[in-house]
Amino acid sequence: MTQAAYEHNGRSVERAAFYAIACDPRRSIAVEACAGAGKTWMLVSRILRALLEGSLAKDGHGVQAHEILAITFTKKAAGEMRQRLNEWLVEFAQAPPEKLAAELLARGVPPAQIAAQAPALQNLYPQLLASARPVQIRTFHSWFAALLRTAPLAVLQDLGLPANYSLLEDDTEAITAVWARFYATVVDSPSARADFEALVAVHGRFQAHKALGAALNKRVEFVLADAQGVVDASVPPFDAQFPAFAGLAAPEDLLWAQRPLLQEAAGNLGRASAVTFSAAGSALEQALTAHDADAVLAALLTQKGTARKFGEKIVGIATVRAAQELALQVAQAQLQHAAWAHQQRMARLTRVLIAELASLKYERGWVDMNDVERAASVMLSDPVLSGWVQERLDAKVKHLLIDEFQDTSPLQWQALHAWLSGYAGAAGAPSVFIVGDPKQS
């Protein structure tokens, strides 16, 4: 049984009914469609329908071309949308009535309205040519950059951005230049140097550099998460993860708190008839005498971290098993402690690296795309600023269309969601059309 080609809210519908819903500019719609299904055709068709409704408005208050905002992710995709819209408008300006009727019907215009809309469709091209401002078809970054240009100086200061700046579409030069500054700061700071040396000792210089570079690429997300305390809380310390270790300074301290148990286990193993068992008992006794936690664990656990196999006939085997369970708990706590220590070092070093990059860009008057996204998120999330931005842009958005939505980053969606949420309960909210393919996400 084949899956229905068209669905609306989980219900199978005919093609005509689907496009009547999807292309209606008055509806807010999210469309899921696979590659090659005509997602861009739908998006541009909605633009066309919105322009038509604007031209047909009798009160003079219909949507204007510049009040339609279509967002995509690449300049190439934006250019293809503009080209398709322009080609359609040129074609329809010269098309006979039957062609216009067919095109309107394909885009979901009710049959009863086609006769009235066909002349308007034919006249759209000269109307748009006469209009001073076209439809906004932009990339996320170009739209966010336009928002940044309207930002008050106080916002730029709060974000640590220069008032007069050059926009870096490619931050390669800045990223390349920051490493020398970072390493100089690490050398001059005893605490940062200790963190870096510990990181390199465990993972090597190449992997350390790679990990810090990956963190730098996610610097906006890191800064936002860090401001909320998420970074430090993301990996809990061992005593928080394992209640049995609460109040202890190190995982190994639980061994010394249970020393009598371990000594009894060492004696039981040492009296075993099997040479390997008695050797383990001797090793455990020596480790306790030397106060060597690693040797204690090695006597009771394998190199893979599992409990050693000791015979059930050993006198006092229950005590040995209890000692092994203790060793397993300590080994797990040590892993947690190592993960926490690594995460804390990485967080501290990442803060240094991000601060050096921000300082470098400020000195050179650079703003990169990460800064643009962060500023847009701040401006659109603030109810006062978002209204102010709308006034400054002098372009109230009445129709918002987002192409390839599966490529939207969490920060981009957060900015859009905050902006759209600001319309809750208020008139004038834009219609929203979202199209994408979750399978390509």
Coordinates of C-alpha atoms in Angstrom, one line a residue:
M1 CA 0.0 0.0 0.0
T2 CA 1.6 3.3 -1.1
Q3 CA 1.6 6.3 1.1
A4 CA -0.6 9.2 0.1
A5 CA 1.2 11.8 -2.0
Y6 CA -0.5 14.7 -0.2
E7 CA -1.5 15.1 3.4
H8 CA -3.0 17.8 5.5
N9 CA -2.7 17.3 9.3
G10 CA -2.3 13.6 8.7
R11 CA -5.3 13.3 6.4
S12 CA -4.9 12.3 2.8
V13 CA -6.0 15.1 0.4
E14 CA -6.1 15.6 -3.4
R15 CA -3.4 17.6 -5.1
A16 CA -5.7 20.6 -5.7
A17 CA -6.8 20.7 -2.1
F18 CA -3.2 20.5 -0.9
Y19 CA -2.0 23.5 -3.0
A20 CA -5.1 25.5 -2.1
I21 CA -4.0 25.2 1.5
A22 CA -0.2 25.5 1.0
C23 CA -0.3 28.5 -1.4
D24 CA -2.9 30.5 0.5
P25 CA -0.9 33.5 1.8
R26 CA -3.5 34.1 4.6
R27 CA -2.6 30.8 6.3
S28 CA 0.4 30.0 8.4
I29 CA 1.7 26.7 7.1
A30 CA 4.6 24.2 7.6
V31 CA 5.2 21.9 4.7
E32 CA 7.3 18.8 4.8
A33 CA 8.5 17.7 1.3
C34 CA 11.3 15.5 0.0
A35 CA 14.0 16.6 -2.4
G36 CA 12.6 17.4 -5.9
A37 CA 9.0 17.7 -4.7
G38 CA 8.8 21.4 -5.7
K39 CA 9.4 23.1 -2.3
T40 CA 10.8 26.3 -4.0
W41 CA 7.9 26.3 -6.5
M42 CA 5.4 26.4 -3.5
L43 CA 7.4 29.2 -1.8
V44 CA 7.5 31.4 -4.8
S45 CA 3.9 30.6 -5.6
R46 CA 2.9 31.9 -2.1
I47 CA 4.9 35.1 -2.9
L48 CA 3.0 35.4 -6.1
R49 CA -0.4 34.9 -4.3
A50 CA 0.6 37.5 -1.7
L51 CA 1.4 40.0 -4.4
L52 CA -1.9 39.3 -6.1
E53 CA -3.8 39.9 -2.9
G54 CA -2.0 43.1 -2.4
S55 CA -2.8 44.3 -5.9
L56 CA -6.5 43.4 -5.5
A57 CA -6.9 45.2 -2.2
K58 CA -9.5 47.9 -2.7
D59 CA -8.8 49.9 0.4
G60 CA -5.2 50.7 -0.6
H61 CA -3.8 48.9 2.4
G62 CA -2.9 45.6 0.8
V63 CA 0.5 44.0 1.2
Q64 CA 3.3 45.8 -0.5
A65 CA 6.1 43.9 -2.2
H66 CA 8.7 44.9 0.4
E67 CA 6.5 43.6 3.2
I68 CA 7.1 40.1 1.9
L69 CA 10.3 38.5 3.4
A70 CA 11.6 35.2 2.1
I71 CA 14.6 33.7 3.8
T72 CA 16.9 31.0 2.6
F73 CA 20.5 30.0 3.4
T74 CA 22.7 30.7 0.4
K75 CA 23.1 33.5 -2.0
K76 CA 22.6 31.0 -4.8
A77 CA 19.2 29.9 -3.5
A78 CA 18.1 33.5 -3.0
G79 CA 19.2 34.3 -6.5
E80 CA 17.3 31.3 -7.9
M81 CA 14.1 32.4 -6.1
R82 CA 14.4 36.0 -7.5
Q83 CA 15.0 34.6 -11.0
R84 CA 12.0 32.3 -10.8
L85 CA 9.7 35.0 -9.5
N86 CA 10.9 37.4 -12.3
E87 CA 10.6 34.8 -15.0
W88 CA 7.0 34.0 -13.9
L89 CA 6.0 37.7 -13.8
V90 CA 7.5 38.3 -17.3
E91 CA 5.8 35.2 -18.7
F92 CA 2.4 36.0 -17.1
A93 CA 2.5 39.6 -18.4
Q94 CA 2.4 38.2 -21.9
A95 CA 0.2 35.1 -21.3
P96 CA -3.3 34.6 -22.8
P97 CA -6.3 34.3 -20.4
E98 CA -6.5 30.5 -20.6
K99 CA -2.8 30.3 -19.6
L100 CA -3.3 32.7 -16.6
A101 CA -6.4 30.7 -15.5
A102 CA -4.4 27.5 -15.5
E103 CA -1.5 29.0 -13.5
L104 CA -3.8 30.4 -10.9
L105 CA -5.7 27.2 -10.6
A106 CA -2.4 25.3 -10.1
R107 CA -1.6 27.6 -7.3
G108 CA -4.8 27.0 -5.4
V109 CA -6.8 30.0 -6.4
P110 CA -10.5 29.1 -6.0
P111 CA -12.1 28.7 -9.5
A112 CA -14.7 31.4 -8.6
Q113 CA -11.9 33.9 -8.1
I114 CA -9.8 33.2 -11.2
A115 CA -11.7 35.5 -13.6
A116 CA -11.1 38.5 -11.2
Q117 CA -7.4 37.6 -10.5
A118 CA -6.2 36.8 -14.0
P119 CA -6.0 40.5 -15.1
A120 CA -4.2 41.3 -11.8
L121 CA -1.7 38.6 -12.4
Q122 CA -1.0 39.9 -15.9
N123 CA -0.4 43.4 -14.5
L124 CA 1.8 42.4 -11.6
Y125 CA 5.1 42.7 -13.6
P126 CA 4.6 46.4 -14.6
Q127 CA 3.3 47.2 -11.1
L128 CA 6.5 45.8 -9.5
L129 CA 8.7 47.6 -12.0
A130 CA 7.0 50.8 -11.0
S131 CA 7.5 50.0 -7.3
A132 CA 10.6 51.4 -5.7
R133 CA 11.0 48.4 -3.4
P134 CA 11.0 44.7 -4.4
V135 CA 10.1 41.6 -2.5
Q136 CA 12.8 40.8 0.1
I137 CA 14.4 37.6 -0.8
R138 CA 17.5 37.2 1.4
T139 CA 19.8 34.9 3.2
F140 CA 19.5 34.6 7.0
H141 CA 22.8 36.4 7.3
S142 CA 22.0 39.3 5.0
W143 CA 18.7 39.9 6.9
F144 CA 20.4 39.6 10.3
A145 CA 23.1 42.0 9.0
A146 CA 20.4 44.5 8.1
L147 CA 19.0 44.2 11.6
L148 CA 22.5 44.9 13.0
R149 CA 22.8 48.1 11.0
T150 CA 19.8 49.4 12.9
A151 CA 21.2 48.4 16.3
P152 CA 21.4 51.2 18.9
L153 CA 25.0 51.9 20.2
A154 CA 24.0 50.6 23.6
V155 CA 23.3 47.2 22.1
L156 CA 26.6 47.1 20.2
Q157 CA 28.4 48.1 23.5
D158 CA 26.7 45.4 25.4
L159 CA 27.7 42.8 22.8
G160 CA 31.3 44.1 22.7
L161 CA 31.0 45.1 19.1
P162 CA 32.6 48.2 17.5
A163 CA 30.3 51.1 16.5
N164 CA 32.1 51.3 13.1
Y165 CA 32.8 47.9 11.7
S166 CA 33.5 45.9 8.6
L167 CA 31.4 42.8 8.1
L168 CA 33.4 39.6 7.7
E169 CA 31.5 37.1 5.6
D170 CA 34.4 34.7 6.0
D171 CA 36.1 34.6 9.4
T172 CA 39.1 32.6 8.3
E173 CA 41.5 35.5 8.7
A174 CA 40.3 36.3 12.2
I175 CA 40.4 32.6 13.3
T176 CA 43.9 32.2 11.8
A177 CA 45.2 35.3 13.6
V178 CA 43.7 34.6 17.0
W179 CA 45.8 31.5 17.8
A180 CA 49.0 33.4 18.3
R181 CA 47.3 35.7 20.8
F182 CA 45.7 32.8 22.5
Y183 CA 48.9 30.9 23.0
A184 CA 50.7 34.0 24.2
T185 CA 48.0 34.5 26.8
V186 CA 48.2 30.9 27.9
V187 CA 52.0 31.2 28.4
D188 CA 51.6 34.3 30.5
S189 CA 48.8 32.9 32.7
P190 CA 49.9 30.2 35.2
S191 CA 46.3 28.8 35.5
A192 CA 45.6 28.7 31.8
R193 CA 49.0 27.2 31.1
A194 CA 48.3 24.5 33.7
D195 CA 45.0 23.7 32.0
F196 CA 46.6 23.6 28.6
E197 CA 49.5 21.4 29.6
A198 CA 47.0 19.0 31.4
L199 CA 44.9 18.9 28.2
V200 CA 47.9 18.2 26.0
A201 CA 49.3 15.6 28.4
V202 CA 46.1 13.5 28.0
H203 CA 45.0 14.1 24.4
G204 CA 48.0 15.5 22.6
R205 CA 48.6 18.9 21.1
F206 CA 46.8 18.2 17.8
Q207 CA 43.6 16.9 19.4
A208 CA 43.7 19.8 22.0
H209 CA 43.9 22.3 19.2
K210 CA 41.2 20.6 17.2
A211 CA 38.8 20.5 20.2
L212 CA 39.4 24.2 21.0
G213 CA 38.8 25.0 17.3
A214 CA 35.5 23.1 17.4
A215 CA 34.5 25.1 20.5
L216 CA 35.4 28.4 18.8
N217 CA 33.2 27.5 15.8
K218 CA 30.3 27.2 18.3
R219 CA 31.2 30.3 20.2
V220 CA 27.8 32.0 20.1
E221 CA 26.1 28.9 21.5
F222 CA 28.9 28.5 24.1
V223 CA 28.6 32.1 25.3
L224 CA 24.8 31.9 25.5
A225 CA 24.9 28.7 27.4
D226 CA 27.7 29.9 29.6
A227 CA 25.7 33.0 30.6
Q228 CA 23.0 30.6 31.9
G229 CA 25.4 28.4 33.8
V230 CA 24.8 25.5 31.5
V231 CA 28.4 25.0 30.6
D232 CA 29.7 24.5 34.1
A233 CA 26.7 22.3 35.0
S234 CA 26.8 20.1 31.9
V235 CA 29.2 17.6 33.5
P236 CA 28.5 17.1 37.2
P237 CA 31.5 16.4 39.6
F238 CA 31.8 12.9 40.9
D239 CA 30.4 13.6 44.3
A240 CA 27.2 15.0 42.7
Q241 CA 26.9 12.2 40.3
F242 CA 27.4 9.5 42.9
P243 CA 25.9 10.2 46.3
A244 CA 28.1 7.7 48.1
F245 CA 31.0 10.1 47.5
A246 CA 29.3 13.2 48.9
G247 CA 31.7 15.4 50.9
L248 CA 34.9 13.6 49.7
A249 CA 37.7 15.6 48.1
A250 CA 38.7 12.8 45.7
P251 CA 37.2 9.4 44.6
E252 CA 40.1 7.5 46.1
D253 CA 39.1 8.8 49.6
L254 CA 36.3 6.3 49.7
L255 CA 38.9 3.5 49.6
W256 CA 40.7 4.8 52.7
A257 CA 37.3 5.3 54.4
Q258 CA 36.7 1.6 53.8
R259 CA 40.3 0.4 54.7
P260 CA 39.2 -2.3 57.2
L261 CA 37.1 -3.9 54.5
L262 CA 40.0 -3.9 52.0
Q263 CA 42.4 -5.3 54.6
E264 CA 40.1 -8.1 55.4
A265 CA 39.6 -8.9 51.7
A266 CA 43.4 -8.8 51.2
G267 CA 43.8 -11.3 54.1
N268 CA 41.1 -13.6 52.7
L269 CA 42.7 -13.6 49.3
G270 CA 46.2 -14.1 50.7
R271 CA 45.1 -17.3 52.5
A272 CA 43.6 -18.8 49.3
S273 CA 45.3 -22.0 48.0
A274 CA 45.4 -20.8 44.4
V275 CA 48.6 -18.9 43.7
T276 CA 46.9 -16.2 41.5
F277 CA 44.4 -15.5 44.3
S278 CA 47.0 -15.3 47.0
A279 CA 49.2 -13.1 44.8
A280 CA 46.2 -10.7 44.4
G281 CA 45.8 -10.6 48.1
S282 CA 49.5 -9.8 48.6
A283 CA 49.3 -7.1 45.9
L284 CA 46.2 -5.6 47.6
E285 CA 48.0 -5.6 51.0
Q286 CA 51.1 -3.8 49.5
A287 CA 48.9 -1.3 47.8
L288 CA 47.1 -0.5 51.1
T289 CA 50.4 -0.1 52.9
A290 CA 51.8 2.2 50.1
H291 CA 48.5 4.2 50.1
D292 CA 48.4 3.6 46.3
A293 CA 44.8 3.8 45.1
D294 CA 45.7 2.8 41.5
A295 CA 47.4 -0.4 42.8
V296 CA 44.3 -1.2 45.0
L297 CA 42.1 -1.0 42.0
A298 CA 44.6 -3.1 39.9
A299 CA 44.6 -5.8 42.5
L300 CA 40.8 -6.2 42.4
L301 CA 39.9 -5.2 38.9
T302 CA 41.1 -6.2 35.4
Q303 CA 42.7 -3.8 32.9
K304 CA 39.2 -3.5 31.3
G305 CA 37.8 -2.3 34.6
T306 CA 35.8 -5.4 35.4
A307 CA 35.9 -7.4 38.6
R308 CA 38.6 -10.1 38.7
K309 CA 37.3 -13.7 38.9
F310 CA 38.0 -15.2 42.2
G311 CA 36.9 -18.7 43.2
E312 CA 33.7 -19.1 45.2
K313 CA 35.4 -21.5 47.6
I314 CA 37.7 -18.8 49.0
V315 CA 36.9 -18.3 52.7
G316 CA 35.4 -14.9 53.1
I317 CA 34.6 -14.5 49.4
A318 CA 31.7 -12.2 50.3
T319 CA 34.1 -9.7 51.8
V320 CA 36.2 -9.9 48.6
R321 CA 33.2 -9.3 46.5
A322 CA 32.3 -6.3 48.6
A323 CA 35.8 -4.9 48.1
Q324 CA 35.5 -5.4 44.4
E325 CA 32.2 -3.6 44.3
L326 CA 33.8 -0.7 46.2
A327 CA 36.6 -0.7 43.7
L328 CA 34.1 -0.6 40.8
Q329 CA 32.4 2.4 42.4
V330 CA 35.7 4.2 42.8
A331 CA 36.7 3.5 39.2
Q332 CA 33.4 4.9 37.9
A333 CA 33.8 8.0 40.1
Q334 CA 37.4 8.4 38.8
L335 CA 36.0 8.4 35.2
Q336 CA 33.4 11.0 36.1
H337 CA 36.0 13.1 37.9
A338 CA 38.3 12.9 34.8
A339 CA 35.4 13.9 32.5
W340 CA 34.5 16.8 34.8
A341 CA 38.1 18.0 35.0
H342 CA 38.5 17.8 31.2
Q343 CA 35.3 19.7 30.7
Q344 CA 36.2 22.4 33.2
R345 CA 39.6 22.8 31.5
M346 CA 38.1 23.0 28.1
A347 CA 35.5 25.6 29.3
R348 CA 38.2 27.8 30.9
L349 CA 40.4 27.6 27.8
T350 CA 37.5 28.2 25.5
R351 CA 36.6 31.4 27.4
V352 CA 40.2 32.6 27.0
L353 CA 40.1 31.8 23.3
I354 CA 36.7 33.5 22.7
A355 CA 37.8 36.6 24.6
E356 CA 41.0 36.8 22.5
L357 CA 39.0 36.6 19.3
A358 CA 36.6 39.2 20.5
S359 CA 39.5 41.5 21.4
L360 CA 41.2 40.9 18.0
K361 CA 38.0 41.7 16.1
Y362 CA 37.3 44.8 18.1
E363 CA 40.8 46.2 17.6
R364 CA 40.5 45.6 13.8
G365 CA 36.8 46.8 13.5
W366 CA 35.5 43.4 12.4
V367 CA 32.1 41.9 12.9
D368 CA 31.6 38.3 11.8
M369 CA 28.5 36.3 11.0
N370 CA 28.4 34.8 14.5
D371 CA 28.3 38.3 15.9
V372 CA 25.5 39.1 13.4
E373 CA 23.4 36.1 14.6
R374 CA 24.0 36.9 18.2
A375 CA 23.0 40.5 17.8
A376 CA 19.9 39.5 15.8
S377 CA 18.9 37.1 18.6
V378 CA 19.3 39.8 21.2
M379 CA 17.4 42.4 19.2
L380 CA 14.5 40.2 18.1
S381 CA 14.2 38.6 21.6
D382 CA 13.7 41.9 23.4
P383 CA 10.1 43.1 23.1
V384 CA 11.1 46.8 23.1
L385 CA 14.0 46.4 20.7
S386 CA 12.1 44.2 18.3
G387 CA 9.4 46.9 17.9
W388 CA 12.1 49.6 17.6
V389 CA 13.9 47.5 14.9
Q390 CA 10.7 47.2 12.9
E391 CA 10.2 51.0 12.9
R392 CA 13.8 51.5 11.9
L393 CA 13.6 49.1 9.0
D394 CA 10.5 50.8 7.8
A395 CA 9.4 47.5 6.4
K396 CA 6.7 45.8 8.4
V397 CA 6.8 42.1 7.5
K398 CA 3.3 40.8 6.6
H399 CA 4.4 37.5 5.0
L400 CA 7.4 35.5 6.3
L401 CA 8.6 32.5 4.2
I402 CA 11.5 30.3 5.2
D403 CA 13.0 27.8 2.7
E404 CA 15.0 24.7 3.6
F405 CA 13.9 25.0 7.2
Q406 CA 15.8 21.8 8.2
D407 CA 19.0 23.9 7.9
T408 CA 17.9 26.5 10.4
S409 CA 20.3 26.6 13.4
P410 CA 18.9 26.6 16.9
L411 CA 20.1 30.2 17.3
Q412 CA 18.4 31.3 14.1
W413 CA 15.2 29.7 15.1
Q414 CA 15.4 31.1 18.6
A415 CA 15.7 34.6 17.1
L416 CA 12.7 34.1 14.8
H417 CA 10.6 32.3 17.4
A418 CA 11.2 35.2 19.9
W419 CA 10.3 37.7 17.3
L420 CA 7.1 35.9 16.2
S421 CA 6.1 35.2 19.8
G422 CA 6.1 39.0 20.3
Y423 CA 2.9 39.1 18.2
A424 CA 1.0 36.8 20.6
G425 CA -2.4 38.2 21.2
A426 CA -1.7 41.2 19.0
A427 CA -3.0 42.2 15.6
G428 CA -0.7 42.4 12.6
A429 CA 1.2 39.2 13.0
P430 CA 2.8 38.0 9.7
S431 CA 1.6 34.8 8.0
V432 CA 4.4 32.2 8.2
F433 CA 5.3 29.7 5.5
I434 CA 7.9 27.1 6.5
V435 CA 9.0 24.4 4.0
G436 CA 11.7 21.8 4.4
D437 CA 12.6 18.1 4.5
P438 CA 13.3 16.7 8.0
K439 CA 15.1 13.7 6.4
Q440 CA 17.8 16.1 5.1
S441 CA 18.3 17.7 8.5

